[in-house]
mmCIF file of C-alpha atoms in Angstrom:
data_model
loop_
_atom_site.group_PDB
_atom_site.id
_atom_site.type_symbol
_atom_site.label_atom_id
_atom_site.label_comp_id
_atom_site.label_asym_id
_atom_site.label_seq_id
_atom_site.Cartn_x
_atom_site.Cartn_y
_atom_site.Cartn_z
ATOM 1 C CA UNK O 1 58.796 -3.112 -41.891
ATOM 2 C CA UNK O 2 61.816 -3.577 -44.109
ATOM 3 C CA UNK O 3 62.219 -7.160 -42.898
ATOM 4 C CA UNK O 4 58.900 -8.846 -42.302
ATOM 5 C CA UNK O 5 60.716 -11.901 -40.943
ATOM 6 C CA UNK O 6 61.353 -9.761 -37.876
ATOM 7 C CA UNK O 7 57.759 -8.534 -37.522
ATOM 8 C CA UNK O 8 56.303 -9.872 -34.304
ATOM 9 C CA UNK O 9 52.929 -8.349 -35.134
ATOM 10 C CA UNK O 10 52.710 -10.545 -38.232
ATOM 11 C CA UNK O 11 54.038 -13.596 -36.396
ATOM 12 C CA UNK O 12 51.423 -13.336 -33.661
ATOM 13 C CA UNK O 13 48.618 -12.393 -36.061
ATOM 14 C CA UNK O 14 49.413 -15.429 -38.192
ATOM 15 C CA UNK O 15 49.452 -17.549 -35.043
ATOM 16 C CA UNK O 16 45.921 -16.323 -34.313
ATOM 17 C CA UNK O 17 44.776 -17.243 -37.816
ATOM 18 C CA UNK O 18 46.236 -20.726 -37.419
ATOM 19 C CA UNK O 19 45.244 -21.384 -33.825
ATOM 20 C CA UNK O 20 41.905 -19.560 -33.564
ATOM 21 C CA UNK O 21 40.438 -19.751 -37.050
ATOM 22 C CA UNK O 22 36.842 -19.497 -35.820
ATOM 23 C CA UNK O 23 36.096 -16.921 -33.121
ATOM 24 C CA UNK O 24 32.512 -16.383 -34.236
ATOM 25 C CA UNK O 25 30.879 -18.345 -31.422
ATOM 26 C CA UNK O 26 30.064 -15.323 -29.252
ATOM 27 C CA UNK O 27 30.032 -11.514 -29.066
ATOM 28 C CA UNK O 28 32.864 -10.977 -26.643
ATOM 29 C CA UNK O 29 35.031 -8.054 -25.552
ATOM 30 C CA UNK O 30 38.120 -10.264 -25.274
ATOM 31 C CA UNK O 31 37.666 -11.445 -28.850
ATOM 32 C CA UNK O 32 37.408 -7.780 -29.755
ATOM 33 C CA UNK O 33 40.895 -7.134 -28.389
ATOM 34 C CA UNK O 34 42.331 -9.828 -30.647
ATOM 35 C CA UNK O 35 40.258 -8.565 -33.583
ATOM 36 C CA UNK O 36 41.600 -5.036 -33.079
ATOM 37 C CA UNK O 37 45.139 -6.369 -33.233
ATOM 38 C CA UNK O 38 44.295 -8.192 -36.461
ATOM 39 C CA UNK O 39 42.773 -5.006 -37.895
ATOM 40 C CA UNK O 40 45.952 -3.112 -37.041
ATOM 41 C CA UNK O 41 48.059 -5.710 -38.869
ATOM 42 C CA UNK O 42 45.737 -5.473 -41.880
ATOM 43 C CA UNK O 43 46.265 -1.701 -42.058
ATOM 44 C CA UNK O 44 49.993 -2.211 -41.417
ATOM 45 C CA UNK O 45 50.524 -4.786 -44.165
ATOM 46 C CA UNK O 46 47.613 -4.463 -46.585
ATOM 47 C CA UNK O 47 47.265 -8.256 -46.577
ATOM 48 C CA UNK O 48 43.624 -9.129 -47.280
ATOM 49 C CA UNK O 49 43.730 -12.353 -45.280
ATOM 50 C CA UNK O 50 43.419 -10.289 -42.122
ATOM 51 C CA UNK O 51 40.292 -8.386 -43.143
ATOM 52 C CA UNK O 52 38.848 -11.649 -44.481
ATOM 53 C CA UNK O 53 39.372 -13.143 -41.020
ATOM 54 C CA UNK O 54 37.492 -10.253 -39.440
ATOM 55 C CA UNK O 55 34.715 -10.418 -42.004
ATOM 56 C CA UNK O 56 34.191 -14.104 -41.253
ATOM 57 C CA UNK O 57 34.268 -13.820 -37.472
ATOM 58 C CA UNK O 58 32.395 -10.543 -37.026
ATOM 59 C CA UNK O 59 30.186 -11.010 -40.066
ATOM 60 C CA UNK O 60 28.843 -14.307 -38.763
ATOM 61 C CA UNK O 61 27.410 -12.474 -35.727
ATOM 62 C CA UNK O 62 25.687 -9.656 -37.644
ATOM 63 C CA UNK O 63 22.228 -10.113 -39.192
ATOM 64 C CA UNK O 64 20.836 -8.315 -42.218
ATOM 65 C CA UNK O 65 19.073 -5.725 -40.054
ATOM 66 C CA UNK O 66 22.085 -5.099 -37.846
ATOM 67 C CA UNK O 67 21.096 -7.449 -35.055
ATOM 68 C CA UNK O 68 24.080 -8.882 -33.178
ATOM 69 C CA UNK O 69 23.809 -12.520 -32.137
ATOM 70 C CA UNK O 70 24.517 -12.880 -28.432
ATOM 71 C CA UNK O 71 24.284 -9.157 -27.680
ATOM 72 C CA UNK O 72 21.716 -7.836 -25.205
ATOM 73 C CA UNK O 73 21.348 -4.067 -25.082
ATOM 74 C CA UNK O 74 19.473 -4.255 -21.783
ATOM 75 C CA UNK O 75 22.533 -5.700 -20.035
ATOM 76 C CA UNK O 76 24.024 -2.204 -20.249
ATOM 77 C CA UNK O 77 27.619 -3.427 -20.185
ATOM 78 C CA UNK O 78 30.292 -1.233 -21.746
ATOM 79 C CA UNK O 79 32.289 -4.420 -22.338
ATOM 80 C CA UNK O 80 29.692 -5.347 -24.973
ATOM 81 C CA UNK O 81 30.611 -2.244 -26.972
ATOM 82 C CA UNK O 82 34.276 -3.062 -27.577
ATOM 83 C CA UNK O 83 33.939 -5.489 -30.498
ATOM 84 C CA UNK O 84 31.809 -2.869 -32.212
ATOM 85 C CA UNK O 85 34.971 -1.042 -33.233
ATOM 86 C CA UNK O 86 35.424 -3.637 -35.969
ATOM 87 C CA UNK O 87 32.090 -2.673 -37.516
ATOM 88 C CA UNK O 88 33.597 0.543 -38.895
ATOM 89 C CA UNK O 89 36.323 -0.996 -41.095
ATOM 90 C CA UNK O 90 33.966 -3.758 -42.187
ATOM 91 C CA UNK O 91 31.342 -1.228 -43.264
ATOM 92 C CA UNK O 92 33.957 0.869 -45.037
ATOM 93 C CA UNK O 93 35.414 -2.170 -46.799
ATOM 94 C CA UNK O 94 32.171 -3.944 -47.783
ATOM 95 C CA UNK O 95 29.578 -1.121 -47.813
ATOM 96 C CA UNK O 96 27.142 -3.624 -46.287
ATOM 97 C CA UNK O 97 24.454 -1.704 -44.395
ATOM 98 C CA UNK O 98 24.188 -4.402 -41.733
ATOM 99 C CA UNK O 99 27.503 -3.290 -40.238
ATOM 100 C CA UNK O 100 26.342 0.323 -40.078
ATOM 101 C CA UNK O 101 23.040 -0.731 -38.511
ATOM 102 C CA UNK O 102 24.879 -2.777 -35.899
ATOM 103 C CA UNK O 103 27.026 0.244 -35.025
ATOM 104 C CA UNK O 104 23.874 2.322 -34.559
ATOM 105 C CA UNK O 105 22.466 -0.411 -32.304
ATOM 106 C CA UNK O 106 25.489 -0.120 -30.028
ATOM 107 C CA UNK O 107 25.205 3.654 -30.156
ATOM 108 C CA UNK O 108 21.597 3.234 -29.006
ATOM 109 C CA UNK O 109 22.860 1.468 -25.886
ATOM 110 C CA UNK O 110 25.118 4.390 -25.063
ATOM 111 C CA UNK O 111 22.221 6.838 -25.456
ATOM 112 C CA UNK O 112 20.382 5.231 -22.543
ATOM 113 C CA UNK O 113 23.296 3.671 -20.659
ATOM 114 C CA UNK O 114 23.106 4.482 -16.922
ATOM 115 C CA UNK O 115 25.664 6.944 -15.585
ATOM 116 C CA UNK O 116 27.032 8.441 -12.424
ATOM 117 C CA UNK O 117 25.532 11.789 -11.507
ATOM 118 C CA UNK O 118 28.411 13.623 -13.211
ATOM 119 C CA UNK O 119 28.253 11.578 -16.411
ATOM 120 C CA UNK O 120 30.533 8.517 -16.283
ATOM 121 C CA UNK O 121 29.057 5.345 -17.764
ATOM 122 C CA UNK O 122 28.367 2.694 -15.153
ATOM 123 C CA UNK O 123 30.630 -0.163 -16.156
ATOM 124 C CA UNK O 124 27.682 -2.544 -16.113
ATOM 125 C CA UNK O 125 24.097 -2.369 -14.950
ATOM 126 C CA UNK O 126 25.073 -4.774 -12.164
ATOM 127 C CA UNK O 127 27.637 -2.206 -10.948
ATOM 128 C CA UNK O 128 25.388 0.755 -10.065
ATOM 129 C CA UNK O 129 27.003 4.178 -9.625
ATOM 130 C CA UNK O 130 30.430 2.701 -10.434
ATOM 131 C CA UNK O 131 32.849 3.678 -13.170
ATOM 132 C CA UNK O 132 35.930 1.591 -14.010
ATOM 133 C CA UNK O 133 38.975 2.769 -15.950
ATOM 134 C CA UNK O 134 38.487 -0.211 -18.263
ATOM 135 C CA UNK O 135 35.377 1.457 -19.646
ATOM 136 C CA UNK O 136 37.357 4.197 -21.390
ATOM 137 C CA UNK O 137 38.742 1.592 -23.772
ATOM 138 C CA UNK O 138 35.717 -0.705 -23.846
ATOM 139 C CA UNK O 139 33.112 1.964 -24.533
ATOM 140 C CA UNK O 140 34.458 5.448 -25.117
ATOM 141 C CA UNK O 141 36.793 4.604 -28.004
ATOM 142 C CA UNK O 142 33.862 3.198 -29.995
ATOM 143 C CA UNK O 143 31.863 6.290 -29.002
ATOM 144 C CA UNK O 144 34.549 8.628 -30.379
ATOM 145 C CA UNK O 145 35.009 6.591 -33.547
ATOM 146 C CA UNK O 146 31.251 6.606 -34.130
ATOM 147 C CA UNK O 147 31.229 10.384 -33.704
ATOM 148 C CA UNK O 148 33.867 10.793 -36.409
ATOM 149 C CA UNK O 149 32.644 8.172 -38.880
ATOM 150 C CA UNK O 150 28.998 9.231 -38.738
ATOM 151 C CA UNK O 151 29.643 12.954 -38.232
ATOM 152 C CA UNK O 152 28.109 13.436 -34.796
ATOM 153 C CA UNK O 153 30.596 15.901 -33.269
ATOM 154 C CA UNK O 154 28.455 16.682 -30.238
ATOM 155 C CA UNK O 155 29.457 13.294 -28.843
ATOM 156 C CA UNK O 156 33.083 14.345 -28.483
ATOM 157 C CA UNK O 157 32.260 16.544 -25.481
ATOM 158 C CA UNK O 158 30.742 13.552 -23.710
ATOM 159 C CA UNK O 159 33.750 11.359 -24.483
ATOM 160 C CA UNK O 160 36.318 13.884 -23.298
ATOM 161 C CA UNK O 161 34.347 14.754 -20.177
ATOM 162 C CA UNK O 162 34.285 11.109 -19.104
ATOM 163 C CA UNK O 163 38.049 10.788 -19.516
ATOM 164 C CA UNK O 164 38.635 13.956 -17.520
ATOM 165 C CA UNK O 165 36.219 12.867 -14.798
ATOM 166 C CA UNK O 166 38.309 9.747 -14.276
ATOM 167 C CA UNK O 167 41.373 11.985 -14.059
ATOM 168 C CA UNK O 168 39.557 13.978 -11.386
ATOM 169 C CA UNK O 169 38.247 11.044 -9.358
ATOM 170 C CA UNK O 170 40.739 8.206 -9.826
ATOM 171 C CA UNK O 171 44.158 9.836 -9.948
ATOM 172 C CA UNK O 172 46.455 9.480 -6.962
ATOM 173 C CA UNK O 173 48.377 12.727 -6.676
ATOM 174 C CA UNK O 174 51.303 11.145 -4.829
ATOM 175 C CA UNK O 175 52.185 8.504 -7.445
ATOM 176 C CA UNK O 176 50.479 9.908 -10.536
ATOM 177 C CA UNK O 177 48.843 6.495 -11.029
ATOM 178 C CA UNK O 178 45.115 5.785 -11.298
ATOM 179 C CA UNK O 179 42.880 3.481 -9.266
ATOM 180 C CA UNK O 180 40.689 1.061 -11.212
ATOM 181 C CA UNK O 181 37.296 1.856 -9.722
ATOM 182 C CA UNK O 182 35.240 4.822 -8.573
ATOM 183 C CA UNK O 183 32.020 4.443 -6.560
ATOM 184 C CA UNK O 184 30.206 7.733 -6.305
ATOM 185 C CA UNK O 185 28.025 6.405 -3.456
ATOM 186 C CA UNK O 186 31.035 5.196 -1.407
ATOM 187 C CA UNK O 187 29.071 2.010 -0.623
ATOM 188 C CA UNK O 188 31.074 -0.816 -2.195
ATOM 189 C CA UNK O 189 33.390 -2.980 -0.109
ATOM 190 C CA UNK O 190 36.329 -1.822 -2.203
ATOM 191 C CA UNK O 191 35.555 1.912 -2.100
ATOM 192 C CA UNK O 192 37.468 4.387 0.037
ATOM 193 C CA UNK O 193 34.976 6.150 2.273
ATOM 194 C CA UNK O 194 36.392 9.575 1.409
ATOM 195 C CA UNK O 195 37.343 9.293 -2.266
ATOM 196 C CA UNK O 196 35.169 6.437 -3.523
ATOM 197 C CA UNK O 197 38.222 4.872 -5.188
ATOM 198 C CA UNK O 198 39.548 1.344 -4.984
ATOM 199 C CA UNK O 199 42.799 0.868 -3.110
ATOM 200 C CA UNK O 200 45.463 -0.569 -5.458
ATOM 201 C CA UNK O 201 47.008 0.267 -8.811
ATOM 202 C CA UNK O 202 46.117 -2.638 -11.073
ATOM 203 C CA UNK O 203 48.293 -2.593 -14.178
ATOM 204 C CA UNK O 204 45.754 -3.607 -16.791
ATOM 205 C CA UNK O 205 43.118 -1.100 -15.684
ATOM 206 C CA UNK O 206 45.673 1.696 -16.004
ATOM 207 C CA UNK O 207 46.641 0.246 -19.370
ATOM 208 C CA UNK O 208 43.083 0.363 -20.683
ATOM 209 C CA UNK O 209 42.874 4.017 -19.730
ATOM 210 C CA UNK O 210 46.161 4.880 -21.504
ATOM 211 C CA UNK O 211 45.281 2.940 -24.642
ATOM 212 C CA UNK O 212 41.788 4.400 -24.607
ATOM 213 C CA UNK O 213 43.053 7.979 -24.567
ATOM 214 C CA UNK O 214 45.688 7.487 -27.256
ATOM 215 C CA UNK O 215 43.100 5.805 -29.507
ATOM 216 C CA UNK O 216 40.425 8.427 -28.870
ATOM 217 C CA UNK O 217 42.895 11.094 -29.986
ATOM 218 C CA UNK O 218 42.791 9.441 -33.439
ATOM 219 C CA UNK O 219 39.191 10.587 -33.787
ATOM 220 C CA UNK O 220 39.017 13.761 -31.713
ATOM 221 C CA UNK O 221 39.172 16.885 -33.904
ATOM 222 C CA UNK O 222 42.402 18.865 -33.715
ATOM 223 C CA UNK O 223 40.443 21.963 -32.769
ATOM 224 C CA UNK O 224 38.461 20.362 -29.936
ATOM 225 C CA UNK O 225 38.704 22.435 -26.767
ATOM 226 C CA UNK O 226 39.625 19.473 -24.552
ATOM 227 C CA UNK O 227 42.139 17.804 -26.890
ATOM 228 C CA UNK O 228 45.225 19.354 -25.310
ATOM 229 C CA UNK O 229 43.960 18.511 -21.844
ATOM 230 C CA UNK O 230 43.645 14.845 -22.837
ATOM 231 C CA UNK O 231 47.208 14.902 -24.138
ATOM 232 C CA UNK O 232 48.355 16.385 -20.827
ATOM 233 C CA UNK O 233 46.561 13.646 -18.872
ATOM 234 C CA UNK O 234 48.129 10.993 -21.099
ATOM 235 C CA UNK O 235 51.607 12.494 -20.820
ATOM 236 C CA UNK O 236 51.377 12.779 -17.053
ATOM 237 C CA UNK O 237 50.221 9.205 -16.648
ATOM 238 C CA UNK O 238 52.921 7.839 -18.963
ATOM 239 C CA UNK O 239 55.498 9.792 -16.962
ATOM 240 C CA UNK O 240 54.257 8.091 -13.811
ATOM 241 C CA UNK O 241 54.172 4.647 -15.417
ATOM 242 C CA UNK O 242 57.771 4.704 -16.617
ATOM 243 C CA UNK O 243 59.001 5.409 -13.093
ATOM 244 C CA UNK O 244 57.654 1.989 -12.079
ATOM 245 C CA UNK O 245 59.298 0.087 -14.950
ATOM 246 C CA UNK O 246 61.172 -2.911 -13.522
ATOM 247 C CA UNK O 247 64.814 -1.999 -14.196
ATOM 248 C CA UNK O 248 66.222 -5.420 -15.063
ATOM 249 C CA UNK O 249 63.494 -6.681 -17.407
ATOM 250 C CA UNK O 250 61.952 -3.410 -18.582
ATOM 251 C CA UNK O 251 58.381 -4.596 -18.008
ATOM 252 C CA UNK O 252 55.794 -3.875 -15.322
ATOM 253 C CA UNK O 253 54.266 -5.562 -12.308
ATOM 254 C CA UNK O 254 50.667 -6.714 -11.875
ATOM 255 C CA UNK O 255 50.248 -4.203 -9.035
ATOM 256 C CA UNK O 256 52.278 -1.417 -10.513
ATOM 257 C CA UNK O 257 53.751 0.332 -7.495
ATOM 258 C CA UNK O 258 54.441 -2.726 -5.342
ATOM 259 C CA UNK O 259 57.544 -3.969 -7.149
ATOM 260 C CA UNK O 260 58.983 -7.206 -5.831
ATOM 261 C CA UNK O 261 56.602 -7.498 -2.899
ATOM 262 C CA UNK O 262 55.887 -11.160 -2.199
ATOM 263 C CA UNK O 263 53.270 -12.497 -4.612
ATOM 264 C CA UNK O 264 53.553 -9.663 -7.106
ATOM 265 C CA UNK O 265 54.622 -10.663 -10.609
ATOM 266 C CA UNK O 266 55.605 -9.220 -13.964
ATOM 267 C CA UNK O 267 52.439 -9.085 -16.075
ATOM 268 C CA UNK O 268 52.319 -9.204 -19.863
ATOM 269 C CA UNK O 269 49.060 -7.552 -20.948
ATOM 270 C CA UNK O 270 49.617 -4.346 -18.989
ATOM 271 C CA UNK O 271 53.225 -4.185 -20.191
ATOM 272 C CA UNK O 272 52.007 -4.476 -23.788
ATOM 273 C CA UNK O 273 49.472 -1.719 -23.214
ATOM 274 C CA UNK O 274 52.068 0.662 -21.832
ATOM 275 C CA UNK O 275 54.379 -0.021 -24.769
ATOM 276 C CA UNK O 276 51.483 0.511 -27.179
ATOM 277 C CA UNK O 277 50.606 3.840 -25.588
ATOM 278 C CA UNK O 278 54.237 4.962 -25.432
ATOM 279 C CA UNK O 279 54.998 4.048 -29.045
ATOM 280 C CA UNK O 280 51.851 5.633 -30.402
ATOM 281 C CA UNK O 281 52.224 8.752 -28.271
ATOM 282 C CA UNK O 282 55.829 9.211 -29.446
ATOM 283 C CA UNK O 283 54.895 8.542 -33.062
ATOM 284 C CA UNK O 284 52.044 11.057 -32.952
ATOM 285 C CA UNK O 285 54.158 13.621 -31.034
ATOM 286 C CA UNK O 286 51.857 13.625 -28.018
ATOM 287 C CA UNK O 287 54.985 13.109 -25.912
ATOM 288 C CA UNK O 288 58.639 13.794 -26.600
ATOM 289 C CA UNK O 289 61.338 11.319 -27.597
ATOM 290 C CA UNK O 290 62.466 11.527 -23.986
ATOM 291 C CA UNK O 291 60.301 8.402 -23.578
ATOM 292 C CA UNK O 292 62.228 6.376 -26.184
ATOM 293 C CA UNK O 293 64.567 4.613 -23.711
ATOM 294 C CA UNK O 294 61.593 3.381 -21.669
ATOM 295 C CA UNK O 295 59.867 2.243 -24.848
ATOM 296 C CA UNK O 296 62.926 0.356 -26.087
ATOM 297 C CA UNK O 297 63.469 -1.341 -22.757
ATOM 298 C CA UNK O 298 59.773 -2.133 -22.464
ATOM 299 C CA UNK O 299 59.363 -3.769 -25.861
ATOM 300 C CA UNK O 300 62.608 -5.713 -25.641
ATOM 301 C CA UNK O 301 61.533 -6.760 -22.158
ATOM 302 C CA UNK O 302 58.217 -8.065 -23.443
ATOM 303 C CA UNK O 303 59.975 -10.177 -26.066
ATOM 304 C CA UNK O 304 62.457 -11.624 -23.603
ATOM 305 C CA UNK O 305 60.199 -12.030 -20.573
ATOM 306 C CA UNK O 306 56.863 -13.141 -21.993
ATOM 307 C CA UNK O 307 57.244 -14.365 -25.598
ATOM 308 C CA UNK O 308 58.405 -17.634 -27.096
ATOM 309 C CA UNK O 309 58.173 -19.136 -30.580
ATOM 310 C CA UNK O 310 58.220 -22.824 -31.460
ATOM 311 C CA UNK O 311 59.761 -24.555 -34.447
ATOM 312 C CA UNK O 312 56.505 -24.189 -36.405
ATOM 313 C CA UNK O 313 56.481 -20.417 -35.997
ATOM 314 C CA UNK O 314 53.682 -20.485 -33.414
ATOM 315 C CA UNK O 315 54.091 -17.601 -30.949
ATOM 316 C CA UNK O 316 53.051 -17.817 -27.297
ATOM 317 C CA UNK O 317 52.641 -15.111 -24.679
ATOM 318 C CA UNK O 318 52.884 -15.925 -20.985
ATOM 319 C CA UNK O 319 52.224 -14.384 -17.555
ATOM 320 C CA UNK O 320 48.888 -12.731 -18.252
ATOM 321 C CA UNK O 321 46.413 -12.050 -15.466
ATOM 322 C CA UNK O 322 43.379 -14.040 -16.557
ATOM 323 C CA UNK O 323 40.796 -11.761 -15.002
ATOM 324 C CA UNK O 324 40.312 -9.216 -12.250
ATOM 325 C CA UNK O 325 37.573 -6.863 -11.211
ATOM 326 C CA UNK O 326 35.753 -5.214 -8.366
ATOM 327 C CA UNK O 327 32.689 -6.317 -6.453
ATOM 328 C CA UNK O 328 30.163 -9.144 -6.943
ATOM 329 C CA UNK O 329 32.078 -11.394 -4.535
ATOM 330 C CA UNK O 330 33.674 -10.398 -1.253
ATOM 331 C CA UNK O 331 37.216 -11.264 -2.318
ATOM 332 C CA UNK O 332 37.130 -8.742 -5.206
ATOM 333 C CA UNK O 333 37.941 -5.929 -2.817
ATOM 334 C CA UNK O 334 40.591 -4.036 -4.796
ATOM 335 C CA UNK O 335 43.392 -5.002 -2.443
ATOM 336 C CA UNK O 336 46.913 -6.045 -3.375
ATOM 337 C CA UNK O 337 46.122 -9.518 -2.068
ATOM 338 C CA UNK O 338 43.124 -9.786 -4.367
ATOM 339 C CA UNK O 339 44.860 -8.642 -7.546
ATOM 340 C CA UNK O 340 47.695 -11.147 -7.123
ATOM 341 C CA UNK O 341 45.283 -14.006 -6.344
ATOM 342 C CA UNK O 342 43.692 -14.343 -9.784
ATOM 343 C CA UNK O 343 45.062 -17.021 -12.159
ATOM 344 C CA UNK O 344 48.138 -16.310 -14.285
ATOM 345 C CA UNK O 345 47.816 -17.883 -17.733
ATOM 346 C CA UNK O 346 49.396 -18.211 -21.166
ATOM 347 C CA UNK O 347 47.869 -17.220 -24.503
ATOM 348 C CA UNK O 348 45.047 -15.228 -22.981
ATOM 349 C CA UNK O 349 43.274 -13.124 -25.601
ATOM 350 C CA UNK O 350 44.010 -9.932 -23.675
ATOM 351 C CA UNK O 351 47.704 -10.722 -23.863
ATOM 352 C CA UNK O 352 47.608 -11.845 -27.493
ATOM 353 C CA UNK O 353 45.665 -8.830 -28.723
ATOM 354 C CA UNK O 354 47.652 -6.219 -26.848
ATOM 355 C CA UNK O 355 50.943 -7.790 -27.945
ATOM 356 C CA UNK O 356 49.896 -7.523 -31.591
ATOM 357 C CA UNK O 357 48.767 -3.938 -31.061
ATOM 358 C CA UNK O 358 51.995 -2.962 -29.293
ATOM 359 C CA UNK O 359 54.137 -4.630 -31.949
ATOM 360 C CA UNK O 360 52.388 -2.776 -34.771
ATOM 361 C CA UNK O 361 52.966 0.558 -33.063
ATOM 362 C CA UNK O 362 56.634 -0.179 -32.410
ATOM 363 C CA UNK O 363 57.142 -1.336 -35.997
ATOM 364 C CA UNK O 364 55.416 1.773 -37.362
ATOM 365 C CA UNK O 365 57.571 3.984 -35.163
ATOM 366 C CA UNK O 366 60.727 2.277 -36.416
ATOM 367 C CA UNK O 367 59.679 2.871 -40.025
ATOM 368 C CA UNK O 368 58.818 6.497 -39.274
ATOM 369 C CA UNK O 369 62.161 7.140 -37.620
ATOM 370 C CA UNK O 370 64.055 5.273 -40.329
ATOM 371 C CA UNK O 371 62.405 7.577 -42.846
ATOM 372 C CA UNK O 372 63.553 10.540 -40.759
ATOM 373 C CA UNK O 373 67.074 9.060 -40.518
ATOM 374 C CA UNK O 374 66.830 9.049 -36.742
ATOM 375 C CA UNK O 375 69.321 6.600 -35.267
ATOM 376 C CA UNK O 376 67.995 6.789 -31.719
ATOM 377 C CA UNK O 377 65.253 4.211 -32.190
ATOM 378 C CA UNK O 378 67.536 1.195 -32.105
ATOM 379 C CA UNK O 379 64.883 -1.197 -30.816
ATOM 380 C CA UNK O 380 65.889 -4.844 -30.954
ATOM 381 C CA UNK O 381 63.129 -6.896 -32.569
ATOM 382 C CA UNK O 382 64.867 -10.221 -32.017
ATOM 383 C CA UNK O 383 64.859 -12.036 -28.700
ATOM 384 C CA UNK O 384 68.104 -12.205 -26.737
#
């Protein structure tokens, strides 16, 4: 950025370093989302304080032989894989074998992780025969990054097949949106008896799928046979998403297609994910600049709808769905009523991390287009 005073990625990252200095108390997928945002700011700025933060918080969980404190392979949860993405930059930066060994430990989980009959990872062992969109980001991005870093190209076929299986099972042809869950046995309370899918379009689940694809493309070889198909899936889904952008604010609803239906609300983490995916897809030429107006409106909408900054420079993000899922309890039935019933909170790690990630991508796109003397990217980085 030419003017770092205007960089919201730096402002929020520095807020994390001030407010959450020690996040080494557990191995947690939500921490991993924040850590990924911090890693992105480190690459964006080159400021060593960000990698030092990651080294402290991740490093304190990793033993000399690669053991991860608080991690249980036998839980078979793809959520447990997500923080493993930070092992790659830490190994590259420090050359400490413990980070490499920890990455191989997580890879070992994926070798034996239970799957649906056609190959999708069960989201967790406690969710038999069920795949959730969330798993593409939580597990498959690590899987693809591992394949590239440690030169195991055979894994790319598995990664791409899982993404395309979700496109086969979970896509709604009428809206172009994706349902969160797929139950191949059609036995869960939330599963459609014919399709096996859940019944509503939850914003964050769709967001994880978008972000997962656009990140996996970073690692997938240019010549891979399924690469173009993944780009087509991403482009089609982004096209569907922008049609549901709330016109006045530019952001998106918790249940994407239900607009101003009573109880529905504008949700920050999913909005950040869509902006991240849009900005990165435009920057990498996966989609055309036709998406720029939606991106501009979306990012400006995030700043003006969800973000505030106090006199100390501490940044807050509001209106984040605290949690949502399918199964375990009867109320988690995938309905509209369920998704709007979960708590709405401020400064949730899923909101913080995705806001940092989205801001980095927008800022990088602005720099790229400035370099190309393209005037069409007039994105306002200041709040109205």
